Coordinates of C-alpha atoms in Angstrom, one line a residue:
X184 CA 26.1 15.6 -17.8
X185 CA 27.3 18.0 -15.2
X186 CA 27.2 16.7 -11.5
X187 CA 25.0 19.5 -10.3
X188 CA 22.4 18.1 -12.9
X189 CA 22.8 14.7 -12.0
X190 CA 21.8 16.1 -8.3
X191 CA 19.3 18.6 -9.1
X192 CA 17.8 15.4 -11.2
X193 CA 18.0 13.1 -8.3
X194 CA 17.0 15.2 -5.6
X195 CA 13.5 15.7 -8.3
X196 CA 12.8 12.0 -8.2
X197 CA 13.2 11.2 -4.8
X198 CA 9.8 12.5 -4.0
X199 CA 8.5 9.8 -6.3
X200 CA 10.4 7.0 -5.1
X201 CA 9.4 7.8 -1.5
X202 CA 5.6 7.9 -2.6
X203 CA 6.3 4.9 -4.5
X204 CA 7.5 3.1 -1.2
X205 CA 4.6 4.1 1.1
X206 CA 1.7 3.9 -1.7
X207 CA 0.2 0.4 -2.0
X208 CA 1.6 -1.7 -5.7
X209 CA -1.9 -1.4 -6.6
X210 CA -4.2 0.9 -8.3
X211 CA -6.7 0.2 -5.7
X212 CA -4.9 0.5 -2.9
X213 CA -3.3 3.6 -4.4
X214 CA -6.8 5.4 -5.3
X215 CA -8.6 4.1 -2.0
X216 CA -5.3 6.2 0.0
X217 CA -5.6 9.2 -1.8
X218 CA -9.4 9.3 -1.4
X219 CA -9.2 8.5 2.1
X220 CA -6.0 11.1 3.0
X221 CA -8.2 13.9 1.0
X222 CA -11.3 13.4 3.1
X223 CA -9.5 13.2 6.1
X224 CA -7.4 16.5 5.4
X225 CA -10.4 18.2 4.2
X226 CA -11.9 17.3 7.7
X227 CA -8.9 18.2 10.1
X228 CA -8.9 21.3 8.3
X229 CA -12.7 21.8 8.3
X230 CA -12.3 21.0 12.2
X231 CA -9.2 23.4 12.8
X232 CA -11.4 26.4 11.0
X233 CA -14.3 25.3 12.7
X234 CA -12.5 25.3 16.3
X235 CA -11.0 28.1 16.1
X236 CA -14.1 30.2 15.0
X237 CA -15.6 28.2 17.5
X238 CA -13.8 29.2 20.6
X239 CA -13.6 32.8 19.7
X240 CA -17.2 32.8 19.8
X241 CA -17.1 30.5 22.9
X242 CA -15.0 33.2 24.6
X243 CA -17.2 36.0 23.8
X244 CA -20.2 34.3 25.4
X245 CA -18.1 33.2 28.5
X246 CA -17.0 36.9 29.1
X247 CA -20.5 38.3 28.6
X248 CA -22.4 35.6 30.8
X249 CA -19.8 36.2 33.3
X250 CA -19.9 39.8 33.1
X251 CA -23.8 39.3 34.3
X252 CA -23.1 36.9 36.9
X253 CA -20.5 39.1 38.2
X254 CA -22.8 42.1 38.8
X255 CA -25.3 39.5 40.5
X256 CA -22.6 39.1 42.6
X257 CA -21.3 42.1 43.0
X258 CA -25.2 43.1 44.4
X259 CA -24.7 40.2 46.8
X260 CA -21.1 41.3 48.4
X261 CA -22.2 44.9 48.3
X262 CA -25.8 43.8 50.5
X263 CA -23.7 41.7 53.0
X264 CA -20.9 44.5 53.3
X265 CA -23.8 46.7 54.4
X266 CA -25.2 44.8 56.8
X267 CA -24.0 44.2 60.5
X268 CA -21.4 41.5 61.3
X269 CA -23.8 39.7 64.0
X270 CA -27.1 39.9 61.1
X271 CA -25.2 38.2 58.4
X272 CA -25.7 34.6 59.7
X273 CA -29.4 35.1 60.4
X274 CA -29.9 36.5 57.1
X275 CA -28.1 33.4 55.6
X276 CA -30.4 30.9 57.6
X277 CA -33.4 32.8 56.1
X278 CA -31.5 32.4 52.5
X279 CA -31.7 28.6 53.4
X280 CA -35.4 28.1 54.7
X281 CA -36.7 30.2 51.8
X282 CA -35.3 27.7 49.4
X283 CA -31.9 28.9 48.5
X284 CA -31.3 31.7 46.3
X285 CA -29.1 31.9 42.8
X286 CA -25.8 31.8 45.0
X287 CA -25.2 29.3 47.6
X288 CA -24.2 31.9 50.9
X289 CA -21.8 31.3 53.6
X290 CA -19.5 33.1 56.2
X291 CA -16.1 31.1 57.5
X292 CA -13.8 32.4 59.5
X293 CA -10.5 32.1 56.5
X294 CA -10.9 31.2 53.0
X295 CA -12.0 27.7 52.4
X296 CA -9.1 25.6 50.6
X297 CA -10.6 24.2 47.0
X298 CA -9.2 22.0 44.7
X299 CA -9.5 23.3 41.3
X300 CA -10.6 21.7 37.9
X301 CA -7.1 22.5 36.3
X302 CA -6.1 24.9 33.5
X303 CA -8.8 25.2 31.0
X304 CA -8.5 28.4 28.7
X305 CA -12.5 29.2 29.2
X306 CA -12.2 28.8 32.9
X307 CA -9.6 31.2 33.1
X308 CA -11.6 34.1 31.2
X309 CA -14.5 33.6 33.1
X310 CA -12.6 33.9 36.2
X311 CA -10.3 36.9 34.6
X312 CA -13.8 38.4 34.2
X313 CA -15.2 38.1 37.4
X314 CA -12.2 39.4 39.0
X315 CA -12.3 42.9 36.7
X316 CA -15.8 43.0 37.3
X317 CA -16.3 42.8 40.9
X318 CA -13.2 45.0 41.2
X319 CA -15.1 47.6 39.3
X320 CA -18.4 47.3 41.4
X321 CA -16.6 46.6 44.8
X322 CA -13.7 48.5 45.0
X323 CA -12.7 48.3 48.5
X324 CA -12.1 44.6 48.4
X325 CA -9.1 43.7 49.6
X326 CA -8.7 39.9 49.1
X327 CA -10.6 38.2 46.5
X328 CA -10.2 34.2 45.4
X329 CA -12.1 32.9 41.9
X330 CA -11.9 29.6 41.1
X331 CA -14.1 26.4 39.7
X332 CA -14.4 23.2 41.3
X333 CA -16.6 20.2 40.9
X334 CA -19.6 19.7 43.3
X335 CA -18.4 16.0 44.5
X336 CA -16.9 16.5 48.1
X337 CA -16.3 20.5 47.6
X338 CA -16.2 22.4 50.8
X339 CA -18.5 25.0 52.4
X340 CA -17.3 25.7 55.2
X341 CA -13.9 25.9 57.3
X342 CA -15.2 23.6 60.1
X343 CA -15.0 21.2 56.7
X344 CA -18.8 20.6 55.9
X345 CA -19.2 19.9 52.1
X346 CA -21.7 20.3 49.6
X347 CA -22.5 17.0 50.1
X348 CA -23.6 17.6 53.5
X349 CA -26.4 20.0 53.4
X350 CA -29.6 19.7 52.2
X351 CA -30.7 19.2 48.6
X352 CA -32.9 22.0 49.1
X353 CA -30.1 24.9 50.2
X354 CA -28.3 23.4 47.1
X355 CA -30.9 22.9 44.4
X356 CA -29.5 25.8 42.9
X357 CA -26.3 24.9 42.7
X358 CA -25.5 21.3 42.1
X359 CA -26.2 20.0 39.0
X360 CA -24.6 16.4 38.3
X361 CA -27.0 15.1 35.4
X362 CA -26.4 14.0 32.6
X363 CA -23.0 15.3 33.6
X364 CA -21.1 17.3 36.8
X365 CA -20.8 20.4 36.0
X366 CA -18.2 22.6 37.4
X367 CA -19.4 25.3 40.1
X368 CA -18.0 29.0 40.3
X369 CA -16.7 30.1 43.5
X370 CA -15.7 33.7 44.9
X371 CA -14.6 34.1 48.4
X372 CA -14.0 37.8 49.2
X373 CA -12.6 39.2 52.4
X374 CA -15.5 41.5 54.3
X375 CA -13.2 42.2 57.4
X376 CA -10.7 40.4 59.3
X377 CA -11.5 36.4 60.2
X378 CA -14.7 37.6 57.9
X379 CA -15.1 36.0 54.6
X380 CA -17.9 35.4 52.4
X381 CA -18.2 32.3 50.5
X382 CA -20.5 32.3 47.3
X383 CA -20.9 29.0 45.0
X384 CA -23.0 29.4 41.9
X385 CA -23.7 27.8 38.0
X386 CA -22.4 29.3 34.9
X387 CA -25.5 30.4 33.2
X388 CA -24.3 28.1 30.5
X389 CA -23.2 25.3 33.2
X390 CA -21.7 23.2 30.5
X391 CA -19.7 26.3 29.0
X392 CA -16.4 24.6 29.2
X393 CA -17.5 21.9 26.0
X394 CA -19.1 24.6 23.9
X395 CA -15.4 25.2 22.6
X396 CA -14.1 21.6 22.2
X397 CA -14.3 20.4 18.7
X398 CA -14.3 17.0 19.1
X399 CA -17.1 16.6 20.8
X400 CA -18.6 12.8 20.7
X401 CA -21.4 13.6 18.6
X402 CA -19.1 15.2 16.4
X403 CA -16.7 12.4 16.0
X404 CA -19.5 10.1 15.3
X405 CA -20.8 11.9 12.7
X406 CA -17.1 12.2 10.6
X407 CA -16.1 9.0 11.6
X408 CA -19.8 7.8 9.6
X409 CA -18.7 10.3 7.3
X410 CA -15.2 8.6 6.5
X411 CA -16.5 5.4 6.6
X412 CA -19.5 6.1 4.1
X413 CA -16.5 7.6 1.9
X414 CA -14.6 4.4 2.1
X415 CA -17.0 2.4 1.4
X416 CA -18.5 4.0 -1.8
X417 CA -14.3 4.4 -2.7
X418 CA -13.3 1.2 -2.5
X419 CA -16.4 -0.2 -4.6
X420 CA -16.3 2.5 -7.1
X421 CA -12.2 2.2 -7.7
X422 CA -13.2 -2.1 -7.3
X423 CA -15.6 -1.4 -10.4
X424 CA -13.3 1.5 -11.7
X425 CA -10.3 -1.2 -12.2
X426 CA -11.8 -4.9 -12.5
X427 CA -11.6 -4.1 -16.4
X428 CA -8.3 -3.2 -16.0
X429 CA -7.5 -6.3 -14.2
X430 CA -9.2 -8.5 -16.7
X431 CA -7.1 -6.6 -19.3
X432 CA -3.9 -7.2 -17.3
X433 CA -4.8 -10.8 -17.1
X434 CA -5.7 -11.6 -21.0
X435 CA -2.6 -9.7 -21.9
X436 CA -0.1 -12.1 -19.4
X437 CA -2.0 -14.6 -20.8
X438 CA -1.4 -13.4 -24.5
X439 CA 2.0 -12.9 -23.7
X440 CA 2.6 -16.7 -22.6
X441 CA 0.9 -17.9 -25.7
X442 CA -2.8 -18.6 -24.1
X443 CA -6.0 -18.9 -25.2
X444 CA -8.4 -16.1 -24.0
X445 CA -11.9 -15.4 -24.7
X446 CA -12.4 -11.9 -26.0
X447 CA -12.7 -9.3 -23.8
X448 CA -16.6 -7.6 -23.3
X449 CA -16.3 -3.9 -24.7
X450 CA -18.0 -2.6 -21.3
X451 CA -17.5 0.0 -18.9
X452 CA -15.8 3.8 -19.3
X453 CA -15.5 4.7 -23.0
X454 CA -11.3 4.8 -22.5
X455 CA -11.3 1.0 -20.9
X456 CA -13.4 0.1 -24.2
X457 CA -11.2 2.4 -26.3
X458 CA -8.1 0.5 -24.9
X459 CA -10.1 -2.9 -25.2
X460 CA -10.5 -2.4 -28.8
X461 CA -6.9 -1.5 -29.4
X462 CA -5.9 -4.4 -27.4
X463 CA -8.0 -6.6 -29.2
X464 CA -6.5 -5.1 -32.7
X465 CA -3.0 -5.8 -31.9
X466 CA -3.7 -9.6 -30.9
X467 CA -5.1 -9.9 -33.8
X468 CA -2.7 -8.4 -36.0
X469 CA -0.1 -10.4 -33.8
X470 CA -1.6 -13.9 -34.2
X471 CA -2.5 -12.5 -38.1
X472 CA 1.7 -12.2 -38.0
X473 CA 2.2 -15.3 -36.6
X474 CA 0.6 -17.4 -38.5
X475 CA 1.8 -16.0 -41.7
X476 CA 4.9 -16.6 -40.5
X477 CA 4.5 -20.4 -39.7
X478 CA 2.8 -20.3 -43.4
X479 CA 5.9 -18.6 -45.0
X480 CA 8.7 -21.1 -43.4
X481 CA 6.3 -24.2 -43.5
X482 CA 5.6 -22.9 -47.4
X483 CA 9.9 -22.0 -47.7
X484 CA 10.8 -25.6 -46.5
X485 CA 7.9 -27.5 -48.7
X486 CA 8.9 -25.3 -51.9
X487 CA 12.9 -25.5 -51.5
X488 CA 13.0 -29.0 -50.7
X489 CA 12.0 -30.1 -54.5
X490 CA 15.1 -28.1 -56.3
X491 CA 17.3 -29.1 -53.6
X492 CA 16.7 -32.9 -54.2
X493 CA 16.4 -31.5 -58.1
X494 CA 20.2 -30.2 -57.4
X495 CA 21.2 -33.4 -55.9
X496 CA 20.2 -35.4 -58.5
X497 CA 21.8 -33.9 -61.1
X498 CA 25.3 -33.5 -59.4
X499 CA 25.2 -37.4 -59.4
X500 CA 26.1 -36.6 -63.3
X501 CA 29.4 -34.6 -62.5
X502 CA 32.4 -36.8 -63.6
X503 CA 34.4 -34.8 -61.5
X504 CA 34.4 -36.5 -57.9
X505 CA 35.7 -33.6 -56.2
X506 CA 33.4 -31.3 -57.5
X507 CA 30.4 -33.5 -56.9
X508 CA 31.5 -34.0 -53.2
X509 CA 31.5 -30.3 -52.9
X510 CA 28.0 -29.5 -54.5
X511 CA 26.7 -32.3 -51.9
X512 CA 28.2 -30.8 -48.8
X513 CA 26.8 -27.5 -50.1
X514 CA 23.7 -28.5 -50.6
X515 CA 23.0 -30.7 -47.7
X516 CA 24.3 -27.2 -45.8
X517 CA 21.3 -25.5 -47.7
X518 CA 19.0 -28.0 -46.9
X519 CA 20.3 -28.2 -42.9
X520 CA 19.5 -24.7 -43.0
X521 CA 16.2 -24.6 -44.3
X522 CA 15.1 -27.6 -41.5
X523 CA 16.7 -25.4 -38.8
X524 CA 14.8 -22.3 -39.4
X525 CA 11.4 -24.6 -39.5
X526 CA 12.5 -26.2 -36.5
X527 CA 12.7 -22.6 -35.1
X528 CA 9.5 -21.7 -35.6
X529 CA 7.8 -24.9 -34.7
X530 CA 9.9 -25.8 -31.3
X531 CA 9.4 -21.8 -30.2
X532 CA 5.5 -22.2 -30.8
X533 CA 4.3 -25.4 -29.2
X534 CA 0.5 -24.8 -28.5
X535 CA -0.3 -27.0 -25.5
X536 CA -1.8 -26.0 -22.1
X537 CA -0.2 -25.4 -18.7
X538 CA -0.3 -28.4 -16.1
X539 CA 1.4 -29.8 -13.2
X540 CA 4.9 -31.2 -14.2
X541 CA 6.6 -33.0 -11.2
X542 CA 10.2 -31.8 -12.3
X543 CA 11.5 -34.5 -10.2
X544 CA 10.2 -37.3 -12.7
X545 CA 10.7 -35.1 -15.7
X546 CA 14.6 -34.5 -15.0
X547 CA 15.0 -38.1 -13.7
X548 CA 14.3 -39.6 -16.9
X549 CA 16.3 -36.9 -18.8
X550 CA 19.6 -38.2 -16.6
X551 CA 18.2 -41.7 -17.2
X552 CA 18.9 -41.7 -20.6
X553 CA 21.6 -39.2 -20.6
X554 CA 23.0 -41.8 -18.0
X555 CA 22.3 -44.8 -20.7
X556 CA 24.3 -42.7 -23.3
X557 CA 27.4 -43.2 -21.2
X558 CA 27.5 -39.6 -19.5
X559 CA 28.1 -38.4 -16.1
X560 CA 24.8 -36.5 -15.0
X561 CA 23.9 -36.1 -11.2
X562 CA 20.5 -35.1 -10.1
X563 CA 18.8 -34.2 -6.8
X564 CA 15.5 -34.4 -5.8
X565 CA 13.6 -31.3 -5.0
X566 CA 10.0 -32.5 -4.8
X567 CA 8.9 -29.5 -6.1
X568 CA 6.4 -28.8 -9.1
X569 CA 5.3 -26.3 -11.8
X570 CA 2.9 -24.9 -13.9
X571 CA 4.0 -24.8 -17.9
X572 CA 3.0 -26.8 -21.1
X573 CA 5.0 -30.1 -20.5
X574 CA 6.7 -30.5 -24.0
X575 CA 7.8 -27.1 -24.3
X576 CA 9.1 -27.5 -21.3
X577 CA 10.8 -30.5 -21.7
X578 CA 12.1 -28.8 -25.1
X579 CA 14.0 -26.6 -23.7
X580 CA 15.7 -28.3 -21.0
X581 CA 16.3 -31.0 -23.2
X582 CA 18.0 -28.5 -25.7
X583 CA 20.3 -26.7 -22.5
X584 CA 21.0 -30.6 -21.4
X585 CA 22.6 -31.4 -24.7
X586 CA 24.9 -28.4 -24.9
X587 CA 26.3 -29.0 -21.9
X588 CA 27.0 -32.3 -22.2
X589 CA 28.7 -32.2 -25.9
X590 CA 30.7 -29.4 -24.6
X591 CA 30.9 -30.0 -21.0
X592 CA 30.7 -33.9 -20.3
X593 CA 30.1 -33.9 -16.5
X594 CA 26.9 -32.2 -16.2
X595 CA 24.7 -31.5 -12.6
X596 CA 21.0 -30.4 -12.8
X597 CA 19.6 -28.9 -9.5
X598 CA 16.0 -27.6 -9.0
X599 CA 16.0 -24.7 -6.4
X600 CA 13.4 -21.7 -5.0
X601 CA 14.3 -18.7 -5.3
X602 CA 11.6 -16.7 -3.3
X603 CA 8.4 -17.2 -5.2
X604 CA 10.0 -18.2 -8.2
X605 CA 11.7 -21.8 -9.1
X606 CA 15.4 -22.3 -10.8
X607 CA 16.4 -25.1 -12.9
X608 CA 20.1 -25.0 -12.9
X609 CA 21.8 -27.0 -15.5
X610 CA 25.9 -26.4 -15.1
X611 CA 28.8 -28.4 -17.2
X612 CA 32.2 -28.6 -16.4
X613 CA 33.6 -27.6 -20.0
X614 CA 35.5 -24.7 -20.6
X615 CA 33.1 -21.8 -20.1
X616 CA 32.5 -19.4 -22.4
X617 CA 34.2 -16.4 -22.7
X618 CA 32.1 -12.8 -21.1
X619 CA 31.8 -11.0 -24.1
X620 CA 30.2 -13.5 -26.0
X621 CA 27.4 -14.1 -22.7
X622 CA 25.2 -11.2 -24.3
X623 CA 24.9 -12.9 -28.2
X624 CA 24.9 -16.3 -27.6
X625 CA 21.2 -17.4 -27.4
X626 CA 21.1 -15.8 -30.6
X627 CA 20.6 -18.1 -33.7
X628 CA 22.9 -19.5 -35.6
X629 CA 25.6 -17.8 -33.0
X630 CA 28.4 -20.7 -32.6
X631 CA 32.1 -20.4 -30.8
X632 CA 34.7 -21.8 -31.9
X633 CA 35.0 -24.8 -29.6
X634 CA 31.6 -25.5 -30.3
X635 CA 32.3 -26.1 -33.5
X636 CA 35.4 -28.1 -32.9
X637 CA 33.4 -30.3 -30.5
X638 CA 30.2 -30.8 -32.3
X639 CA 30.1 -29.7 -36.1
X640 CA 26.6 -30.5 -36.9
X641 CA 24.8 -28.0 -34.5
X642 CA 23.6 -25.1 -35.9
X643 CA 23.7 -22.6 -32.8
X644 CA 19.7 -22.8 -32.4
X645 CA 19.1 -24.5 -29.2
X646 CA 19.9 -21.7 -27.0
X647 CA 17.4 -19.3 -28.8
X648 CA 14.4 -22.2 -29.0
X649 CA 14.8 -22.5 -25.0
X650 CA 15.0 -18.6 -24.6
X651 CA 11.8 -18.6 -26.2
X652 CA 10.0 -20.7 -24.8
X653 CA 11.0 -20.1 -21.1
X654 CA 9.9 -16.3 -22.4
X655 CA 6.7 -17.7 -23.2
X656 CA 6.4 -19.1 -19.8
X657 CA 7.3 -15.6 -18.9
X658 CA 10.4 -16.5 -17.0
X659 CA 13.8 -15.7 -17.9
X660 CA 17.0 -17.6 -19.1
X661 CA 20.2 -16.7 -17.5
X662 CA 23.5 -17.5 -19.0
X663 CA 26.5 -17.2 -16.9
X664 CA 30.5 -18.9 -16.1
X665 CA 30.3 -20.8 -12.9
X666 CA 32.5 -19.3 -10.5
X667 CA 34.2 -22.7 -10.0
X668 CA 34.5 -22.9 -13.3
X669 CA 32.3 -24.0 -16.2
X670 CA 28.8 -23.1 -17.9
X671 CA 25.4 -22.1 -15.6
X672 CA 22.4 -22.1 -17.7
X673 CA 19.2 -21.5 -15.3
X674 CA 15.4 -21.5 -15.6
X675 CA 13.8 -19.2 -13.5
X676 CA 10.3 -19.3 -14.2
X677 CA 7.9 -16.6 -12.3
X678 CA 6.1 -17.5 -9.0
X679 CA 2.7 -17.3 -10.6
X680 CA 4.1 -20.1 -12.5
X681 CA 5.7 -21.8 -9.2
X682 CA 3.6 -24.5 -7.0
X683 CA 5.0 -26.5 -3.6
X684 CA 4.6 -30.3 -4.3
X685 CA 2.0 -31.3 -1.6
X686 CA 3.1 -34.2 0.5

């Protein structure tokens, strides 16, 4: 393949291996995600369209109230502009004692200092538009100052008096603090010099500056019920969406390691009962297969051992010696054989149940006897435990345990976790075996040449009956050199299979 293609295909699967990383391992996990990021796209976006309609429409009310209030105004400037500098605080007072009017009136001598409520994009149209419209209605103005502040502490005057200060009746009109403070416009304009009149007033919308704010609390509330209603009804509709699939995941490990499983109920979605009945086919047909096959070897060995011992029999009638030795060894090969291949069935299939096995007093009195048979085994404690069926267990280390020690003499069994999973390690100090032959050698009847030399009645089987049955425990069996030289042979069986030895 060209190396542009092997990029081109590399750079197409990354996006799947980065999903892969971030998504949960499970299909729950995985579907409650996706629902989840969908409704919560489909709102951000449902809140950005909604905003921004929102706040063009927000602005087009500000400038229109504003444009209103700005004429009231302008009335207001124009009346006190006509009226004699020495009248204008009389008139005010009278302003006061009738009540107050829509605009809170008074005359400093400078422009009152006010702290403002900060840069808010309504704010600043409304005060835009008060500016263009009182320049419109009051052209001879020569200073003008806009801005909004909030009522706590704001000054009236520029011998300092506040809001706070005056009356509640001069500011009825003004103030509002419940169930919020809302911010009050001012507009100081310049009538002559050390002459300035100071107007404070509500927005006729005094809360204008939330009517484009998207996130307002009742708003939140509502999505946040929203997304949680969502995730609620997601996670029990995926929950009941894949329960039959885990029930199917776990009668088909179960399957797999050679358990007995009641059959699963054809309920739910018509593919989960599709797949059930296919599942439930293939077992069938599997166990079907099996158990021919026992029948066929057990029905092989029962049927072959009568013309074998037939064969033998009549060879005792050879006068030749040396041809009668040879029809023996020949057939006591044949019959050697035919145990082996029954032996393979059998020691592969051993239906027992998983329990507790203390490997610590199952491998001690393995190297007992090993020990008694005059070889050199040496054995740690590990205090560990595990879950499998005890004699096919014991099967297959038994059968790794003899290899190495006809070929390897010195032999040294350690027990080891490896994460969640456990390692029996069984290594001899022999001569190894050579790489290429690693791959084939748990294959049956597969036998190297210093295996025969060392032990000529194997048959090359016990590496494939402990491959299976480790299989059927769903672990794996690794076959390796040692790097200090010698053959490795190690369990590993799965960490569903793996339990701690309580103290």
């Amino acid at each position: 393949m060209p190396s542009h293609g092997r990029v081109e295909m590399t750079s197409r699967l990354r996006p799947g291996r980065w999903l892969a990383r971030i998504l949960p391992p499970s299909l729950l996990g995985r579907l409650v995600v996706v629902m989840v990021a969908g409704v919560l796209l489909t709102q951000l976006a449902g809140n950005w369209l909604w905003a921004t309609q929102r706040h063009a429409e927000a602005e087009v009310e500000v400038r229109t109230a504003t444009q209103h209030l700005a004429h009231s105004a302008s009335k207001v400037v124009r009346f006190f502009l006509s009226l004699p500098a020495n009248y204008r605080p009389l008139i005010i007072q009278q302003f006061r004692e009738m009540g107050g009017t829509r605009f809170l009136v008074n005359v400093n001598r400078a422009p009152v200092e006010i702290a403002g409520i900060g840069e808010q994009a309504l704010a600043e149209v409304a005060k835009a538009q008060v500016r263009t419209t009182l320049k419109e209605d009051v052209p001879n103005l020569s200073k003008l100052r806009i801005d909004f502040a909030w009522p706590d502490h704001l000054p009236v005057s520029d011998d300092g008096t506040t809001l706070n200060d005056m009356p509640e009746g001069w500011v009825q009109n003004v103030v509002l603090t419940k169930p919020a403070p809302a911010p009050i416009l001012l507009i100081q304009a310049e009538m002559g010099p050390g002459n300035w009149l100071y107007l404070a007033t509500l927005m006729p919308n005094p809360y204008f500056l939330d009517s484009g704010n998207p996130l307002t609390r009742d708003r939140v509330l509502l999505q946040a019920l929203s997304l949680g209603a969502v995730l609620l009804l997601c996670i029990l509709v995926v929950r009941w969406t894949t329960r039959p699939l885990a029930a199917l995941s776990e009668a088909a490990t179960a399957f797999g390691n050679g358990e007995r499983m009641p059959e699963l109920p054809e309920t739910g979605s018509r593919e989960f009962v599709n797949t059930v009945r296919a599942f439930s086919a293939m077992r069938e047909r599997i166990n079907r297969y099996i158990a021919d096959r026992e029948r066929l070897f057990v029905s092989i060995s029962h049927d072959l051992r009568t013309p074998i011992m037939r064969l033998k029999l009549r060879t005792e009638l050879l006068d030749d010696e040396q041809l009668r030795d040879e029809f023996h060894e020949d057939l006591d090969e044949l019959e050697m054989m035919v145990k082996g291949a029954l032996q393979t069935v059998k020691d592969s299939d051993i239906h027992e149940n998983p329990t507790e096995i203390r490997l610590d007093a199952l491998l001690g009195r393995m190297v007992r006897d090993a020990r008694l048979a005059g070889h050199q085994v040496s054995f740690t404690a590990s205090g560990l435990s595990v879950a499998a069926k005890p004699l096919a267990l014991k099967r297959a280390i038994g059968n790794l345990l003899n290899n190495a020690l006809h070929y390897g003499k010195q032999v040294e069994l350690a027990v080891e976790p490896r994460g969640t999973n456990i390692a029996i390690v069984i290594r001899d100090h022999g001569p190894g075996v050579p790489p290429e032959a690693l791959d084939s050698l748990a294959e049956p009847y597969v036998r190297l040449d210093h295996g025969r030399e060392q032990n000529s009645s194997g048959m090359g089987l016990g590496l494939g009956i402990a491959r299976g049955i480790v299989q059927a425990h769903g672990g794996e069996l690794l076959l390796d050199n040692h790097p200090e030289g010698g053959f490795r042979a190690t369990i590993v069986l799965p960490g569903a299979a793996f339990t701690p030895l309580d103290n």
